[in-house]
Amino acid sequence: MRLTSSFRILSLGIEMPLDSICVPQLGIRLKEIFRRLEENGLVLKISKCIFAKPEVEFLGHHVSANGIRPITERIQAILDFHRPSTVRLLRRFLGMLIFYRRFLPNAVKHQRKLNDFLVRIKKSKNKCIDWDENSIKTFEYCKQQLSESTTLAYPLSNVHLAIMVDASDTHNAVSGVLQQYDNNHW
């Protein structure tokens, strides 16, 4: 909590989950970060620090100048996940998918059948799941979709950007996506 509040007003695009910090475009930011750490009595463990690398693995993601993508080993663990036999195992599987949802187009739509199991089956964690053919296809499709995920690129600084939004009264949902106009295409 102290780390997060120390950087709350820094507004430099710093990612800070728990006790890790990822600083894109290091430059001037590093001096300010060190000052804030010292000011708040926080200490860095040098053996855990990585400076000026063109790419890093950070919290389950491979981050580089090209963009961000899931770490291959984590994707493989999901691909190797056997069809869950209980609600508890299905929740674990869905949790892994949710972690990488930004790489899965229409994730909510495709995972709906799997989430329906959680609604239909009462709270018992060890309750068995009765898979039908459609649910099995959905499970396999979700894994396939993740295996085909691509690198999410950063927005280009020299092109027009637009936020496209959509809402659904039927599903009580709203979504949005940032698009960039490049080579006459959104």
PDB file of C-alpha atoms in Angstrom:
ATOM      1  CA  MET A   1       0.000   0.000   0.000  1.00  0.00           C
ATOM      2  CA  ARG A   2       2.824   2.374   0.885  1.00  0.00           C
ATOM      3  CA  LEU A   3       4.510   1.699  -2.466  1.00  0.00           C
ATOM      4  CA  THR A   4       1.330   2.425  -4.413  1.00  0.00           C
ATOM      5  CA  SER A   5       0.589   5.667  -2.585  1.00  0.00           C
ATOM      6  CA  SER A   6       4.212   6.762  -3.024  1.00  0.00           C
ATOM      7  CA  PHE A   7       3.769   6.739  -6.787  1.00  0.00           C
ATOM      8  CA  ARG A   8       0.095   7.708  -7.056  1.00  0.00           C
ATOM      9  CA  ILE A   9       0.794  11.217  -8.349  1.00  0.00           C
ATOM     10  CA  LEU A  10       3.830  10.279 -10.420  1.00  0.00           C
ATOM     11  CA  SER A  11       1.692   9.597 -13.543  1.00  0.00           C
ATOM     12  CA  LEU A  12       4.560   8.214 -15.561  1.00  0.00           C
ATOM     13  CA  GLY A  13       2.992   5.024 -16.901  1.00  0.00           C
ATOM     14  CA  ILE A  14       4.490   2.918 -14.141  1.00  0.00           C
ATOM     15  CA  GLU A  15       3.007  -0.543 -13.525  1.00  0.00           C
ATOM     16  CA  MET A  16       3.053  -1.410  -9.802  1.00  0.00           C
ATOM     17  CA  PRO A  17       1.261  -4.571  -8.759  1.00  0.00           C
ATOM     18  CA  LEU A  18       2.136  -5.513  -5.176  1.00  0.00           C
ATOM     19  CA  ASP A  19       5.913  -5.233  -4.743  1.00  0.00           C
ATOM     20  CA  SER A  20       7.034  -5.094  -8.388  1.00  0.00           C
ATOM     21  CA  ILE A  21       7.618  -2.047 -10.561  1.00  0.00           C
ATOM     22  CA  CYS A  22       7.916  -1.916 -14.348  1.00  0.00           C
ATOM     23  CA  VAL A  23       9.006   1.415 -15.798  1.00  0.00           C
ATOM     24  CA  PRO A  24       8.610   1.858 -19.546  1.00  0.00           C
ATOM     25  CA  GLN A  25      10.774   4.509 -21.224  1.00  0.00           C
ATOM     26  CA  LEU A  26      13.211   4.758 -18.355  1.00  0.00           C
ATOM     27  CA  GLY A  27      14.954   8.076 -19.091  1.00  0.00           C
ATOM     28  CA  ILE A  28      14.190  10.850 -16.593  1.00  0.00           C
ATOM     29  CA  ARG A  29      11.736   8.688 -14.660  1.00  0.00           C
ATOM     30  CA  LEU A  30      14.399   6.626 -12.913  1.00  0.00           C
ATOM     31  CA  LYS A  31      15.780   9.548 -10.901  1.00  0.00           C
ATOM     32  CA  GLU A  32      12.267  10.474  -9.732  1.00  0.00           C
ATOM     33  CA  ILE A  33      11.488   6.855  -8.843  1.00  0.00           C
ATOM     34  CA  PHE A  34      14.644   6.542  -6.724  1.00  0.00           C
ATOM     35  CA  ARG A  35      13.804   9.827  -5.003  1.00  0.00           C
ATOM     36  CA  ARG A  36      10.290   8.636  -4.155  1.00  0.00           C
ATOM     37  CA  LEU A  37      11.537   5.289  -2.876  1.00  0.00           C
ATOM     38  CA  GLU A  38      14.089   6.981  -0.615  1.00  0.00           C
ATOM     39  CA  GLU A  39      11.559   9.579   0.541  1.00  0.00           C
ATOM     40  CA  ASN A  40       9.271   6.774   1.733  1.00  0.00           C
ATOM     41  CA  GLY A  41      11.947   4.594   3.305  1.00  0.00           C
ATOM     42  CA  LEU A  42      11.660   1.885   0.657  1.00  0.00           C
ATOM     43  CA  VAL A  43      14.705  -0.128  -0.391  1.00  0.00           C
ATOM     44  CA  LEU A  44      15.397  -1.983  -3.642  1.00  0.00           C
ATOM     45  CA  LYS A  45      17.054  -5.401  -3.586  1.00  0.00           C
ATOM     46  CA  ILE A  46      19.689  -5.040  -6.316  1.00  0.00           C
ATOM     47  CA  SER A  47      19.733  -8.781  -7.087  1.00  0.00           C
ATOM     48  CA  LYS A  48      16.068  -8.492  -8.103  1.00  0.00           C
ATOM     49  CA  CYS A  49      16.491  -5.345 -10.213  1.00  0.00           C
ATOM     50  CA  ILE A  50      16.761  -5.354 -13.989  1.00  0.00           C
ATOM     51  CA  PHE A  51      17.775  -2.124 -15.721  1.00  0.00           C
ATOM     52  CA  ALA A  52      17.804  -1.042 -19.377  1.00  0.00           C
ATOM     53  CA  LYS A  53      16.775  -4.361 -20.925  1.00  0.00           C
ATOM     54  CA  PRO A  54      15.092  -4.320 -24.352  1.00  0.00           C
ATOM     55  CA  GLU A  55      12.617  -6.949 -23.133  1.00  0.00           C
ATOM     56  CA  VAL A  56      11.576  -8.489 -19.815  1.00  0.00           C
ATOM     57  CA  GLU A  57       9.194 -11.048 -18.404  1.00  0.00           C
ATOM     58  CA  PHE A  58       6.918  -9.253 -15.974  1.00  0.00           C
ATOM     59  CA  LEU A  59       3.998 -10.761 -14.071  1.00  0.00           C
ATOM     60  CA  GLY A  60       3.209 -13.472 -16.611  1.00  0.00           C
ATOM     61  CA  HIS A  61       3.824 -11.271 -19.647  1.00  0.00           C
ATOM     62  CA  HIS A  62       6.678 -10.812 -22.102  1.00  0.00           C
ATOM     63  CA  VAL A  63       7.155  -7.052 -22.513  1.00  0.00           C
ATOM     64  CA  SER A  64       9.268  -5.622 -25.348  1.00  0.00           C
ATOM     65  CA  ALA A  65       9.433  -2.630 -27.677  1.00  0.00           C
ATOM     66  CA  ASN A  66       7.047  -4.510 -30.004  1.00  0.00           C
ATOM     67  CA  GLY A  67       4.332  -4.857 -27.366  1.00  0.00           C
ATOM     68  CA  ILE A  68       3.127  -7.277 -24.727  1.00  0.00           C
ATOM     69  CA  ARG A  69       2.220 -10.975 -24.985  1.00  0.00           C
ATOM     70  CA  PRO A  70       1.607 -13.894 -22.635  1.00  0.00           C
ATOM     71  CA  ILE A  71       4.628 -15.931 -21.530  1.00  0.00           C
ATOM     72  CA  THR A  72       4.813 -19.164 -23.533  1.00  0.00           C
ATOM     73  CA  GLU A  73       5.147 -21.406 -20.463  1.00  0.00           C
ATOM     74  CA  ARG A  74       1.959 -19.997 -18.939  1.00  0.00           C
ATOM     75  CA  ILE A  75       0.060 -20.535 -22.182  1.00  0.00           C
ATOM     76  CA  GLN A  76       1.324 -24.113 -22.330  1.00  0.00           C
ATOM     77  CA  ALA A  77       0.070 -24.748 -18.787  1.00  0.00           C
ATOM     78  CA  ILE A  78      -3.411 -23.657 -19.876  1.00  0.00           C
ATOM     79  CA  LEU A  79      -3.245 -25.749 -23.053  1.00  0.00           C
ATOM     80  CA  ASP A  80      -2.252 -28.786 -20.964  1.00  0.00           C
ATOM     81  CA  PHE A  81      -5.128 -28.231 -18.518  1.00  0.00           C
ATOM     82  CA  HIS A  82      -7.472 -31.239 -18.687  1.00  0.00           C
ATOM     83  CA  ARG A  83     -11.195 -30.712 -18.963  1.00  0.00           C
ATOM     84  CA  PRO A  84     -12.276 -29.874 -15.390  1.00  0.00           C
ATOM     85  CA  SER A  85     -14.372 -32.491 -13.643  1.00  0.00           C
ATOM     86  CA  THR A  86     -15.467 -30.279 -10.729  1.00  0.00           C
ATOM     87  CA  VAL A  87     -16.632 -26.716 -10.187  1.00  0.00           C
ATOM     88  CA  ARG A  88     -13.432 -25.969  -8.256  1.00  0.00           C
ATOM     89  CA  LEU A  89     -11.250 -27.032 -11.206  1.00  0.00           C
ATOM     90  CA  LEU A  90     -13.424 -25.102 -13.661  1.00  0.00           C
ATOM     91  CA  ARG A  91     -13.028 -21.958 -11.543  1.00  0.00           C
ATOM     92  CA  ARG A  92      -9.257 -22.463 -11.614  1.00  0.00           C
ATOM     93  CA  PHE A  93      -9.295 -22.810 -15.417  1.00  0.00           C
ATOM     94  CA  LEU A  94     -11.510 -19.744 -15.889  1.00  0.00           C
ATOM     95  CA  GLY A  95      -9.238 -17.784 -13.544  1.00  0.00           C
ATOM     96  CA  MET A  96      -6.254 -18.574 -15.772  1.00  0.00           C
ATOM     97  CA  LEU A  97      -8.211 -17.425 -18.830  1.00  0.00           C
ATOM     98  CA  ILE A  98      -9.338 -14.240 -17.100  1.00  0.00           C
ATOM     99  CA  PHE A  99      -5.707 -13.349 -16.355  1.00  0.00           C
ATOM    100  CA  TYR A 100      -5.046 -13.245 -20.125  1.00  0.00           C
ATOM    101  CA  ARG A 101      -8.468 -11.936 -21.232  1.00  0.00           C
ATOM    102  CA  ARG A 102      -6.990  -8.879 -22.958  1.00  0.00           C
ATOM    103  CA  PHE A 103      -5.486 -11.263 -25.534  1.00  0.00           C
ATOM    104  CA  LEU A 104      -8.798 -13.084 -26.142  1.00  0.00           C
ATOM    105  CA  PRO A 105     -11.232 -11.385 -28.517  1.00  0.00           C
ATOM    106  CA  ASN A 106     -14.831 -11.650 -27.274  1.00  0.00           C
ATOM    107  CA  ALA A 107     -13.673 -13.597 -24.221  1.00  0.00           C
ATOM    108  CA  VAL A 108     -16.894 -13.124 -22.244  1.00  0.00           C
ATOM    109  CA  LYS A 109     -19.040 -14.331 -25.132  1.00  0.00           C
ATOM    110  CA  HIS A 110     -16.943 -17.448 -25.684  1.00  0.00           C
ATOM    111  CA  GLN A 111     -16.613 -18.306 -21.999  1.00  0.00           C
ATOM    112  CA  ARG A 112     -20.322 -17.841 -21.244  1.00  0.00           C
ATOM    113  CA  LYS A 113     -21.141 -21.568 -21.519  1.00  0.00           C
ATOM    114  CA  LEU A 114     -18.372 -22.399 -19.068  1.00  0.00           C
ATOM    115  CA  ASN A 115     -19.518 -19.689 -16.668  1.00  0.00           C
ATOM    116  CA  ASP A 116     -23.063 -21.059 -16.907  1.00  0.00           C
ATOM    117  CA  PHE A 117     -21.841 -24.214 -15.157  1.00  0.00           C
ATOM    118  CA  LEU A 118     -20.926 -22.085 -12.155  1.00  0.00           C
ATOM    119  CA  VAL A 119     -24.407 -20.561 -12.066  1.00  0.00           C
ATOM    120  CA  ARG A 120     -26.339 -23.804 -12.623  1.00  0.00           C
ATOM    121  CA  ILE A 121     -24.397 -25.842 -10.123  1.00  0.00           C
ATOM    122  CA  LYS A 122     -24.875 -24.712  -6.551  1.00  0.00           C
ATOM    123  CA  LYS A 123     -22.005 -23.561  -4.371  1.00  0.00           C
ATOM    124  CA  SER A 124     -20.453 -27.022  -3.850  1.00  0.00           C
ATOM    125  CA  LYS A 125     -16.823 -26.815  -5.008  1.00  0.00           C
ATOM    126  CA  ASN A 126     -16.545 -30.568  -5.507  1.00  0.00           C
ATOM    127  CA  LYS A 127     -19.768 -30.895  -7.491  1.00  0.00           C
ATOM    128  CA  CYS A 128     -19.135 -32.815 -10.714  1.00  0.00           C
ATOM    129  CA  ILE A 129     -19.697 -31.163 -14.064  1.00  0.00           C
ATOM    130  CA  ASP A 130     -21.789 -32.936 -16.685  1.00  0.00           C
ATOM    131  CA  TRP A 131     -20.149 -31.911 -19.959  1.00  0.00           C
ATOM    132  CA  ASP A 132     -22.179 -31.898 -23.172  1.00  0.00           C
ATOM    133  CA  GLU A 133     -20.761 -31.706 -26.691  1.00  0.00           C
ATOM    134  CA  ASN A 134     -21.209 -27.914 -26.989  1.00  0.00           C
ATOM    135  CA  SER A 135     -19.520 -27.272 -23.644  1.00  0.00           C
ATOM    136  CA  ILE A 136     -16.576 -29.471 -24.605  1.00  0.00           C
ATOM    137  CA  LYS A 137     -16.211 -27.529 -27.878  1.00  0.00           C
ATOM    138  CA  THR A 138     -16.329 -24.261 -25.933  1.00  0.00           C
ATOM    139  CA  PHE A 139     -13.639 -25.470 -23.520  1.00  0.00           C
ATOM    140  CA  GLU A 140     -11.355 -26.518 -26.397  1.00  0.00           C
ATOM    141  CA  TYR A 141     -12.084 -23.300 -28.317  1.00  0.00           C
ATOM    142  CA  CYS A 142     -11.075 -21.157 -25.332  1.00  0.00           C
ATOM    143  CA  LYS A 143      -7.750 -22.986 -25.124  1.00  0.00           C
ATOM    144  CA  GLN A 144      -7.208 -22.723 -28.881  1.00  0.00           C
ATOM    145  CA  GLN A 145      -7.998 -19.013 -28.842  1.00  0.00           C
ATOM    146  CA  LEU A 146      -5.319 -18.429 -26.218  1.00  0.00           C
ATOM    147  CA  SER A 147      -2.766 -20.480 -28.174  1.00  0.00           C
ATOM    148  CA  GLU A 148      -3.370 -18.194 -31.167  1.00  0.00           C
ATOM    149  CA  SER A 149      -3.079 -14.957 -29.192  1.00  0.00           C
ATOM    150  CA  THR A 150      -0.801 -12.327 -30.653  1.00  0.00           C
ATOM    151  CA  THR A 151       1.341  -9.531 -29.311  1.00  0.00           C
ATOM    152  CA  LEU A 152      -0.647  -6.454 -28.325  1.00  0.00           C
ATOM    153  CA  ALA A 153       1.155  -3.485 -29.853  1.00  0.00           C
ATOM    154  CA  TYR A 154       1.471  -0.095 -28.203  1.00  0.00           C
ATOM    155  CA  PRO A 155      -0.380   2.827 -29.805  1.00  0.00           C
ATOM    156  CA  LEU A 156       1.646   4.718 -32.392  1.00  0.00           C
ATOM    157  CA  SER A 157       2.323   8.292 -31.342  1.00  0.00           C
ATOM    158  CA  ASN A 158       2.030   9.786 -34.826  1.00  0.00           C
ATOM    159  CA  VAL A 159      -1.437   8.498 -35.847  1.00  0.00           C
ATOM    160  CA  HIS A 160      -5.025   9.424 -35.021  1.00  0.00           C
ATOM    161  CA  LEU A 161      -6.638   7.493 -32.173  1.00  0.00           C
ATOM    162  CA  ALA A 162     -10.321   6.827 -31.540  1.00  0.00           C
ATOM    163  CA  ILE A 163     -12.206   5.146 -28.736  1.00  0.00           C
ATOM    164  CA  MET A 164     -14.967   2.925 -30.110  1.00  0.00           C
ATOM    165  CA  VAL A 165     -17.654   2.004 -27.572  1.00  0.00           C
ATOM    166  CA  ASP A 166     -20.668  -0.275 -27.591  1.00  0.00           C
ATOM    167  CA  ALA A 167     -23.391  -1.034 -25.069  1.00  0.00           C
ATOM    168  CA  SER A 168     -26.000  -3.743 -24.770  1.00  0.00           C
ATOM    169  CA  ASP A 169     -29.280  -3.380 -22.892  1.00  0.00           C
ATOM    170  CA  THR A 170     -29.915  -7.089 -23.367  1.00  0.00           C
ATOM    171  CA  HIS A 171     -26.752  -8.175 -21.583  1.00  0.00           C
ATOM    172  CA  ASN A 172     -26.299  -5.146 -19.299  1.00  0.00           C
ATOM    173  CA  ALA A 173     -22.817  -4.672 -20.685  1.00  0.00           C
ATOM    174  CA  VAL A 174     -20.608  -1.963 -22.087  1.00  0.00           C
ATOM    175  CA  SER A 175     -17.228  -2.219 -23.781  1.00  0.00           C
ATOM    176  CA  GLY A 176     -14.714  -0.049 -25.523  1.00  0.00           C
ATOM    177  CA  VAL A 177     -11.586  -0.367 -27.582  1.00  0.00           C
ATOM    178  CA  LEU A 178      -8.840   2.073 -28.509  1.00  0.00           C
ATOM    179  CA  GLN A 179      -8.176   2.038 -32.247  1.00  0.00           C
ATOM    180  CA  GLN A 180      -5.507   3.759 -34.275  1.00  0.00           C
ATOM    181  CA  TYR A 181      -5.823   4.982 -37.840  1.00  0.00           C
ATOM    182  CA  ASP A 182      -2.845   3.780 -39.846  1.00  0.00           C
ATOM    183  CA  ASN A 183      -2.478   3.211 -43.602  1.00  0.00           C
ATOM    184  CA  ASN A 184      -6.111   4.272 -44.188  1.00  0.00           C
ATOM    185  CA  HIS A 185      -7.444   1.611 -41.809  1.00  0.00           C
ATOM    186  CA  TRP A 186      -8.837   1.640 -38.275  1.00  0.00           C
TER     187      TRP A 186
END
